[in-house]
Amino acid sequence: MNNSAWGNRQKKVFRPVRLGHLTILTVSAMAMAQSANANAPNFADMSIEELANVQITSVSKKRESLADAPASIYVITNDDIRRSGATTLPEALRLAPNLQVAQASASGYGISARGQSGSSNGAPNKLLVLIDGRSVYTPLFSGVFWDVQDVMLEDVDRIEVISGPGGTLWGSNAVNGVINVITRSSKDTQGTLVAGSAGNHGGEGAFRQGGELGNGGAFRVYGKYSDHDDTKTASGSAVTDGWHKTQAGFRADWDGAQGKVAVMGNIYDANIGQPAPGAVNITGLTPTLGAISASGANLTADWTHRLEGGSSVNVQAYYDRTTRNVPPFFDETLDIVDLQLQHTLKPWGMHSVVWGGGFRHARDNVANGAIISFLPALANQNWTNIFAQDEMALRDDLRLIVGARVERNPYTGNEFLPNARLAWTPATGHLLWTAASRTVRAPSRLDVDLFFPSSGPPFILRGGPQVVSEVAKVYEIGYRGTISPKFSWSVTAFHNIYDNLQTQETDPSLTFVTLGSTMEGKATGVETWGSYQLTQDWRLSAGLTMLDEVLRLKPGSLAAANSPDISGRNPQHTWSLRSSWNVTPSCEFDLAVRRVAALTSPDVPAYTAVDARLGWKLRPDLQLAVVGQNLFGTQHGEFNPVATRSEIPTTVAVTLLWKF
């Protein structure tokens, strides 16, 4: 929120309300005896070998075992999320060792994979994010507004996190990774669920009700509310970035012998405090910032029809409307209609083919503010695509996967996104794979339509009509295996070659800075993680990423004095260690430690964060937990220059989960 009288009154009111609601909820829950209803699989009860064979869909757009997927993929399970104490989607994504998650403010996050965590405009834009198949990236800047991306975390089945290119199957923007959030069928969320948390920096409350429909169908409806306080700078000044958000939604599922149908929708409204910009590359700006107002609604329909012989057809369509007022910069209303078709053919001989296509239309209307303009203000844009991929069984233990996608965007026309992978299974439970891919990050409205005046030279930052797609050629080699019934391990080495990266080109007259495409570079690294089952009740998980990124301007570039050092926005290494211990059948203790190396642009010191959770199963249907984040140390910053950097504080909260 902000420093207005309304904002101050809100802070005085909400903290006792949070604690009061949780107290009433706890007393009510413990006073009522109801039976638990948990139909969905419990990942906590799975062995290391069973977890390795979890079914996934993001690598090849068809169901396959995690152990057989020739890609660098990590799966966050529902139980992982519960035991982490996460209350937001970005917090849950910290569990993936192949992601870099930096919290910039109370609600703002930068999330990336394999570097490239910021373009010259400062926002990560090479990661595709899906929620139940609905893309949540914005065509305004090819990134994600994480402050409004939310789901009922208790209803998440799993989050599949791919680090590496996914352009052949998922399209442009899937340059360095794909995050696919998959929620449970409503048949697995029957009954009533109440969840709440209250702590020293915020609170959450959620309610979900599931039931049956005719013709073998099922449904669920939910509502949730979040309220979080301001953070502070290192000097102790309030950043005025607190936020609150209300969201509701539904899902309905029908399963039959010939296929299945799912219909789902969400609606939300948020008020988000806007922290001061960390850096302005164009001088002379002293904006007065107001709170961001954001709202939206979406509706998705997904139909799968099983054909004779093992083939199937899937059609998904969705409508997504979002509004975002960011005073004094812009006020945007975005409407998106998306239609995707996929046909998985009956396997014949050595071939298993999946192909499809899609159409996407966006109507983006920006009411230009006092500082930033998008010219034209109204843009109607279309994207079309067609893709095919063939998985060939060369031998019983050797597969070759070859695919390509042609995608047409409104700025650069047709883009070609090929991919080839070779997967060798030398023994049961062991997979060696290698891949070569080409993918692109297509221009956005910010790259082409931006107009940003200033009071001093250079006077104007503007989009570049000659901006081309950023290109990545990626080479990977990896191993995934179950070394023993107690130990699983995955490791991937990668080498990315980038071309046409975004720059800010200064006109010789110092009148204009125009966005261009005159940077190239390389990124080489290793990412590895594993899990070890020490005892039946105690599991350890660890992860490590190492990155060496070198970027340089091409000959003739005019960007030397203006383009930020985007390579300095990525930590050269991160590591994490997570312990999950069932102390008794009714008591759990979870501990997570993560270390992030320093950034050089902006200058952010390295930090270590410790999170812990102690949970009790008071009854089969009632769980209580105490969660601490950023323990045993002073608050730390994760992004932005020190003068305006939000310091991430120590938080302690009590959480309640009641199913009946």
mmCIF file of N, CA and C in Angstrom, residues 7-8 106 172 209 246 263 351 415 521 524 530 554 557:
data_model
loop_
_atom_site.group_PDB
_atom_site.id
_atom_site.type_symbol
_atom_site.label_atom_id
_atom_site.label_comp_id
_atom_site.label_asym_id
_atom_site.label_seq_id
_atom_site.Cartn_x
_atom_site.Cartn_y
_atom_site.Cartn_z
ATOM 1 N N GLY A 7 -3.975 3.910 3.865
ATOM 2 C CA GLY A 7 -2.985 2.849 4.011
ATOM 3 C C GLY A 7 -2.596 2.648 5.451
ATOM 4 N N ASN A 8 -2.444 3.759 6.245
ATOM 5 C CA ASN A 8 -2.063 3.624 7.639
ATOM 6 C C ASN A 8 -3.185 3.007 8.450
ATOM 7 N N ALA A 106 8.015 -6.476 -1.638
ATOM 8 C CA ALA A 106 7.060 -7.321 -0.929
ATOM 9 C C ALA A 106 6.296 -8.230 -1.870
ATOM 10 N N SER A 172 7.957 -19.413 -28.760
ATOM 11 C CA SER A 172 8.918 -18.387 -28.372
ATOM 12 C C SER A 172 8.662 -17.967 -26.930
ATOM 13 N N GLN A 209 -14.422 -25.602 -1.619
ATOM 14 C CA GLN A 209 -15.495 -26.577 -1.481
ATOM 15 C C GLN A 209 -15.584 -27.396 -2.755
ATOM 16 N N THR A 246 -7.445 -10.292 -3.444
ATOM 17 C CA THR A 246 -8.565 -11.214 -3.302
ATOM 18 C C THR A 246 -8.716 -11.992 -4.604
ATOM 19 N N VAL A 263 -13.260 -27.499 -17.310
ATOM 20 C CA VAL A 263 -13.574 -26.075 -17.454
ATOM 21 C C VAL A 263 -13.179 -25.397 -16.154
ATOM 22 N N HIS A 351 8.004 -45.095 -34.723
ATOM 23 C CA HIS A 351 7.657 -43.682 -34.607
ATOM 24 C C HIS A 351 6.517 -43.442 -33.612
ATOM 25 N N GLU A 415 9.282 -17.512 -37.436
ATOM 26 C CA GLU A 415 10.468 -17.965 -36.715
ATOM 27 C C GLU A 415 10.493 -19.488 -36.730
ATOM 28 N N GLY A 521 26.521 -13.187 -26.843
ATOM 29 C CA GLY A 521 27.205 -13.735 -25.685
ATOM 30 C C GLY A 521 27.057 -15.228 -25.566
ATOM 31 N N THR A 524 27.613 -20.720 -20.020
ATOM 32 C CA THR A 524 27.991 -22.117 -19.811
ATOM 33 C C THR A 524 27.774 -22.447 -18.343
ATOM 34 N N GLY A 530 19.865 -33.836 -6.147
ATOM 35 C CA GLY A 530 19.638 -35.226 -5.779
ATOM 36 C C GLY A 530 18.882 -35.330 -4.473
ATOM 37 N N LYS A 554 28.376 -6.022 -30.167
ATOM 38 C CA LYS A 554 28.879 -6.285 -31.508
ATOM 39 C C LYS A 554 29.604 -5.048 -32.044
ATOM 40 N N SER A 557 28.157 -1.206 -32.475
ATOM 41 C CA SER A 557 27.087 -0.895 -31.539
ATOM 42 C C SER A 557 27.307 0.481 -30.923
#
